[in-house]
Structure formats: C-alpha cells, structure tokens
Short mmCIF file of C-alpha atoms and ligand atoms in Angstrom, two decimals:
data_model
loop_
_atom_site.label_atom_id
_atom_site.label_comp_id
_atom_site.label_asym_id
_atom_site.label_seq_id
_atom_site.Cartn_x
_atom_site.Cartn_y
_atom_site.Cartn_z
CA MET A 1 -27.77 -21.46 -14.57
CA HIS A 2 -25.79 -23.09 -11.95
CA ILE A 3 -22.42 -21.73 -10.82
CA ASP A 4 -19.95 -23.32 -8.57
CA ILE A 5 -17.25 -21.30 -7.30
CA LEU A 6 -13.98 -23.07 -5.91
CA THR A 7 -11.94 -20.57 -3.42
CA VAL A 8 -9.79 -20.52 -0.28
CA LEU A 9 -11.59 -17.47 0.82
CA PRO A 10 -15.18 -18.20 0.50
CA GLU A 11 -15.99 -14.97 2.90
CA LEU A 12 -14.92 -12.36 -0.11
CA LEU A 13 -17.66 -13.81 -2.05
CA GLU A 14 -20.66 -13.56 0.08
CA SER A 15 -21.60 -9.88 0.02
CA PRO A 16 -21.24 -9.47 -3.60
CA LEU A 17 -23.53 -12.32 -4.04
CA GLN A 18 -26.28 -11.40 -1.21
CA HIS A 19 -27.61 -7.95 -2.74
CA SER A 20 -29.30 -6.48 -5.72
CA MET A 21 -29.59 -8.37 -8.87
CA MET A 22 -27.67 -11.25 -7.92
CA LYS A 23 -30.07 -11.70 -4.78
CA ARG A 24 -32.88 -11.12 -7.29
CA ALA A 25 -31.75 -14.10 -9.67
CA GLN A 26 -31.40 -16.27 -7.07
CA GLU A 27 -34.45 -15.62 -5.09
CA LYS A 28 -36.14 -16.07 -8.42
CA GLY A 29 -34.54 -19.38 -9.10
CA LEU A 30 -32.76 -18.29 -12.16
CA LEU A 31 -29.55 -18.62 -10.68
CA THR A 32 -28.25 -21.01 -8.05
CA VAL A 33 -24.31 -20.18 -6.79
CA GLN A 34 -22.34 -22.72 -4.44
CA VAL A 35 -19.05 -21.37 -3.00
CA HIS A 36 -17.10 -24.39 -2.19
CA HIS A 37 -13.96 -23.91 0.24
CA LEU A 38 -11.06 -25.42 -1.51
CA ARG A 39 -9.62 -26.80 2.09
CA LYS A 40 -12.53 -29.26 2.13
CA TRP A 41 -9.95 -31.06 -0.51
CA ALA A 42 -6.67 -30.43 1.38
CA VAL A 43 -3.68 -32.91 1.38
CA ASN A 44 -3.57 -32.83 5.01
CA GLU A 45 -5.34 -32.25 8.33
CA TYR A 46 -3.73 -29.05 8.44
CA GLY A 47 -5.83 -27.66 5.54
CA GLN A 48 -2.89 -27.63 3.19
CA VAL A 49 -3.79 -26.49 -0.46
CA ASP A 50 -0.75 -24.79 -1.43
CA ASP A 51 3.24 -25.53 -1.65
CA TYR A 52 6.51 -24.01 -2.46
CA GLN A 53 7.31 -23.84 -6.07
CA TYR A 54 9.65 -25.96 -7.78
CA GLY A 55 12.66 -24.28 -9.22
CA GLY A 56 12.56 -21.91 -6.28
CA GLY A 57 10.88 -18.39 -6.07
CA ALA A 58 8.79 -16.38 -3.55
CA GLY A 59 5.04 -17.36 -3.51
CA MET A 60 3.01 -20.28 -3.21
CA VAL A 61 1.23 -22.32 -5.65
CA MET A 62 -2.09 -24.17 -5.40
CA MET A 63 -1.35 -28.04 -5.52
CA CYS A 64 -2.79 -30.11 -8.31
CA GLU A 65 -4.46 -32.84 -5.76
CA PRO A 66 -7.09 -30.77 -3.87
CA LEU A 67 -8.07 -28.80 -7.14
CA VAL A 68 -8.45 -32.20 -9.04
CA LYS A 69 -10.46 -33.96 -6.28
CA ALA A 70 -12.56 -30.84 -6.02
CA ILE A 71 -13.26 -30.57 -9.90
CA GLU A 72 -13.75 -34.25 -10.24
CA GLU A 73 -16.37 -34.49 -7.22
CA LEU A 74 -18.21 -31.34 -8.60
CA SER A 75 -18.09 -32.71 -11.99
CA ALA A 76 -19.58 -36.12 -10.71
CA GLY A 77 -22.58 -34.34 -9.94
CA ARG A 78 -23.14 -31.92 -13.16
CA LYS A 79 -21.87 -31.56 -16.21
CA PHE A 80 -19.68 -28.24 -16.60
CA ASP A 81 -20.12 -26.23 -19.91
CA GLU A 82 -16.90 -24.32 -19.04
CA ILE A 83 -14.25 -24.73 -16.15
CA ILE A 84 -12.89 -21.13 -15.87
CA TYR A 85 -9.92 -19.80 -14.01
CA LEU A 86 -9.78 -16.39 -13.24
CA THR A 87 -6.23 -15.04 -13.82
CA PRO A 88 -4.55 -11.52 -14.91
CA ASP A 89 -3.21 -13.47 -18.12
CA GLY A 90 -6.75 -14.84 -19.28
CA GLU A 91 -8.58 -13.27 -21.97
CA THR A 92 -9.98 -9.97 -20.85
CA LEU A 93 -13.82 -10.03 -20.02
CA ASN A 94 -16.11 -8.23 -22.20
CA GLN A 95 -19.67 -7.90 -23.09
CA LYS A 96 -19.56 -10.51 -25.61
CA THR A 97 -18.08 -12.93 -23.17
CA ALA A 98 -20.58 -12.18 -20.62
CA ASN A 99 -23.57 -12.76 -23.39
CA THR A 100 -21.64 -15.97 -24.37
CA LEU A 101 -21.44 -17.48 -21.06
CA SER A 102 -24.97 -16.28 -19.85
CA LEU A 103 -26.33 -19.02 -22.31
CA LYS A 104 -24.82 -22.01 -20.57
CA GLU A 105 -25.97 -24.35 -18.11
CA ASN A 106 -23.08 -25.28 -15.72
CA LEU A 107 -20.23 -23.43 -15.06
CA LEU A 108 -17.34 -24.15 -12.39
CA PHE A 109 -15.13 -20.95 -11.37
CA ILE A 110 -11.51 -21.33 -10.15
CA CYS A 111 -10.02 -18.59 -7.88
CA GLY A 112 -6.52 -18.61 -7.77
CA HIS A 113 -4.55 -17.49 -4.96
CA TYR A 114 -0.96 -16.80 -4.08
CA LYS A 115 1.16 -17.46 -7.22
CA GLY A 116 -1.39 -19.13 -8.82
CA ILE A 117 -2.53 -22.60 -9.42
CA ASP A 118 -0.25 -25.72 -10.54
CA GLU A 119 -0.03 -25.22 -14.50
CA ARG A 120 -1.13 -28.62 -15.16
CA ILE A 121 -4.62 -28.08 -13.80
CA ARG A 122 -4.64 -24.96 -16.68
CA GLU A 123 -3.28 -27.65 -19.31
CA HIS A 124 -5.92 -30.46 -18.26
CA PHE A 125 -8.94 -28.88 -16.70
CA VAL A 126 -9.51 -25.58 -17.50
CA THR A 127 -11.46 -24.73 -20.58
CA LYS A 128 -11.45 -20.71 -20.32
CA GLU A 129 -9.24 -18.18 -18.42
CA ILE A 130 -10.53 -15.01 -17.95
CA SER A 131 -8.90 -11.63 -16.73
CA ILE A 132 -11.05 -8.57 -15.48
CA GLY A 133 -8.24 -6.16 -16.56
CA ASP A 134 -4.88 -5.77 -16.98
CA TYR A 135 -3.96 -5.24 -13.20
CA VAL A 136 -3.13 -7.69 -10.61
CA LEU A 137 -5.64 -8.35 -7.50
CA SER A 138 -4.58 -10.59 -4.56
CA GLY A 139 -6.83 -13.66 -5.76
CA GLY A 140 -9.45 -14.64 -8.47
CA GLU A 141 -12.60 -14.09 -5.77
CA LEU A 142 -13.56 -10.37 -6.80
CA PRO A 143 -12.89 -11.29 -10.29
CA ALA A 144 -15.32 -14.36 -9.51
CA ALA A 145 -17.93 -11.78 -8.17
CA VAL A 146 -17.80 -9.69 -11.38
CA LEU A 147 -18.13 -12.60 -13.51
CA VAL A 148 -21.07 -13.87 -11.83
CA ASP A 149 -22.89 -10.33 -11.76
CA ALA A 150 -22.03 -9.53 -15.45
CA VAL A 151 -23.35 -13.26 -16.58
CA GLY A 152 -26.04 -13.73 -13.98
CA ARG A 153 -27.86 -10.12 -14.48
CA LEU A 154 -28.31 -11.55 -18.43
CA LEU A 155 -30.37 -14.15 -17.56
CA PRO A 156 -33.69 -14.03 -18.88
CA GLY A 157 -35.88 -12.77 -16.39
CA VAL A 158 -33.46 -11.21 -13.80
CA LEU A 159 -33.54 -7.62 -15.02
CA ASN A 160 -37.07 -6.29 -16.05
CA ASP A 161 -38.10 -3.64 -18.71
CA GLU A 162 -36.56 -0.57 -16.44
CA THR A 163 -33.36 -2.44 -15.97
CA SER A 164 -33.28 -3.86 -19.34
CA ALA A 165 -29.78 -4.79 -20.45
CA LEU A 166 -30.81 -4.00 -23.94
CA THR A 167 -29.83 -0.22 -22.94
CA ASP A 168 -26.28 -1.05 -21.35
CA SER A 169 -23.11 0.39 -22.65
CA PHE A 170 -21.46 -2.04 -24.90
CA GLN A 171 -24.28 -4.15 -25.66
CA ASP A 172 -24.78 -2.86 -29.29
CA ASN A 173 -20.82 -1.60 -29.37
CA LEU A 174 -21.83 1.75 -28.03
CA LEU A 175 -21.54 3.36 -24.77
CA ALA A 176 -24.86 4.27 -22.90
CA PRO A 177 -26.15 7.91 -23.39
CA PRO A 178 -26.42 10.62 -20.58
CA VAL A 179 -29.16 9.87 -18.05
CA TYR A 180 -30.85 12.84 -15.79
CA THR A 181 -33.41 12.72 -13.47
CA ARG A 182 -35.18 15.38 -11.33
CA PRO A 183 -34.68 18.36 -10.88
CA GLU A 184 -35.27 19.74 -14.13
CA ASN A 185 -32.90 22.47 -13.28
CA PHE A 186 -30.06 22.15 -10.46
CA ARG A 187 -27.91 25.27 -10.01
CA GLY A 188 -28.73 26.44 -13.36
CA TRP A 189 -27.80 23.25 -14.92
CA LYS A 190 -30.47 22.35 -17.09
CA VAL A 191 -31.95 18.87 -18.56
CA PRO A 192 -31.73 18.92 -22.44
CA ASP A 193 -34.66 20.27 -23.84
CA ILE A 194 -35.60 17.18 -25.90
CA LEU A 195 -35.82 15.14 -22.88
CA MET A 196 -38.77 17.20 -21.79
CA SER A 197 -40.10 17.03 -25.08
CA GLY A 198 -42.31 13.94 -24.79
CA ASP A 199 -41.30 13.01 -28.41
CA HIS A 200 -40.31 9.41 -27.96
CA LYS A 201 -39.05 9.16 -31.46
CA LYS A 202 -36.91 12.15 -31.29
CA ILE A 203 -35.49 11.47 -27.71
CA GLU A 204 -34.48 7.95 -29.23
CA GLU A 205 -32.67 9.60 -32.09
CA TRP A 206 -30.83 12.19 -29.79
CA ARG A 207 -29.66 9.11 -27.42
CA HIS A 208 -28.55 7.25 -30.42
CA GLU A 209 -26.72 10.27 -31.50
CA GLN A 210 -25.37 10.91 -27.84
CA SER A 211 -24.24 7.37 -27.68
CA VAL A 212 -22.34 7.69 -30.82
CA LEU A 213 -20.54 10.77 -29.83
CA ARG A 214 -19.75 9.61 -26.60
CA THR A 215 -18.28 6.60 -28.08
CA LYS A 216 -16.37 8.31 -30.35
CA GLU A 217 -15.06 10.46 -27.87
CA LYS A 218 -14.39 7.76 -24.67
CA ARG A 219 -13.71 4.79 -26.77
CA PRO A 220 -13.12 5.29 -30.18
CA ASP A 221 -11.47 1.99 -30.43
CA MET A 222 -15.00 0.51 -30.22
CA LEU A 223 -15.89 1.89 -33.55
CA ASP A 224 -13.05 0.79 -35.61
CA GLY A 225 -12.78 -2.77 -34.83
CA ASP A 226 -15.05 -5.84 -35.04
CA GLU A 227 -15.01 -5.85 -31.22
N1 ADE B 301 -6.53 -12.85 -10.28
C1 ADE B 301 -5.72 -11.57 -9.60
N2 ADE B 301 -6.02 -10.60 -10.56
C2 ADE B 301 -6.85 -11.03 -11.51
C3 ADE B 301 -7.53 -10.27 -12.50
N3 ADE B 301 -7.28 -9.12 -13.05
N4 ADE B 301 -8.27 -10.85 -13.28
C4 ADE B 301 -8.78 -12.13 -12.97
N5 ADE B 301 -8.53 -12.94 -12.04
C5 ADE B 301 -7.20 -12.27 -11.42
#
C-alpha cells in the first residue's frame, strides 16, 4: 500500500510513522508513506496556502489552488482509490472502515488546518471524510497518523502470530478479553486459575466469555446494532 499525505506541518507526522509497527511495515516494504509539504504548491513566494474566509469571521481557510495543484500532480503519478480528508465532521473512524481501507492500493490523506479547507475541494476531489472522534484537534496530522496506524497494521505480513489483529478488540464486534503476565501472584492479586490450567480449549472459552461480559459492561451498544 502507498499513502501520500498533504500537510502544512510534516514534522508532526514524522515520529508516529518511525516506530513500532509502522516502522516494521515500511521496512518490510508493505507500506510506503510519503509526507508532502503543501507549501511546495503555495500561491506565492511567501509560501501562502491559506486566506481569510468569505463572509468574514475569524480563522483562515486553506485555499483551492495549492490543494488542487498538489492533488493533480500526485494523481498523475498514481491512481488514488480514495482521497481522504481528515475532519471532525467526517464519518467516525471504526475498525470496519480500517479493514476496508486496508484492502486499497493507493490513498491520499489531506490534513486540514485553521478553519479547514475550501469547501470546493471537498465537493470535487475528496472521496471520503473521516473523523477520529467527536472532539476538535488543531489539525488533521494526528488523525492522519492514527489512520495510517489503524490501516497499516492490518496489511498482511505487518503483524505476526503474536500480534495478530484477529484477537484485537472490535475485530469480531467484541472487546478483547483481559490479559495477564508474570508474576502469577502480585501483592496477593492472582491470575485467574483457568489461565494456568494449560487447557487451551477451556482458556479459549473463558476468553470468549470474558469478551462478551466486557462488551456488555463497557460497550453494550456494540451488541445491539449491526455495527
Ligand atoms: N481535525 C481536527 N479534529 C479532527 C478530528 N477529530 N478528526 C479528524 N480530523 C480532525
């Protein structure tokens, strides 16, 4: 998979993509991520990419021209399956969307800043709008990093048996069961006996039960809909 990211703050994306699974995915050649500074397509020598909004009001808006030039130049090099704008008014990211996007070849993410991007870009170029939750961040960079991680770790070969996504929360519409490691007794708090039994079938049943209980308790909404 190849992901291009358009941003005015490329530095914000550096570290999250250079560690752990995202590092591994890129080293294995399963994922390439290219971060592009939008100022490369600025409208003037001062690097301008935003302007005051029509109708008045506080806050700048990211201009059409730099975004269109960037999108068209990048689109000439590859055919994007989706052009995704990270925005608080997009559809809320969930595991299903991450799974769907992980099957694509080429994605372009646009990180908004200030008041956001000119609406005409959303109408004419953006194919999908994603929010990472009902709260407002200063820009789309951290959401873009979240989306790269959520999607990138699902690419075949990124995770191994030990880190398999199959046992993640949400993957089967259930939260993951509790987990324990050494020591078996910490301050008198014991690991459940069943996990020490060596009976793998029983352990799997217990884990499933715990998943269901945990989901009922913490996220009953996951059990009643088709989500
Ligand atoms: N940009 C600012 N806030 C955001 C959010 N919650 N999700 C996606 N993009 C954003």
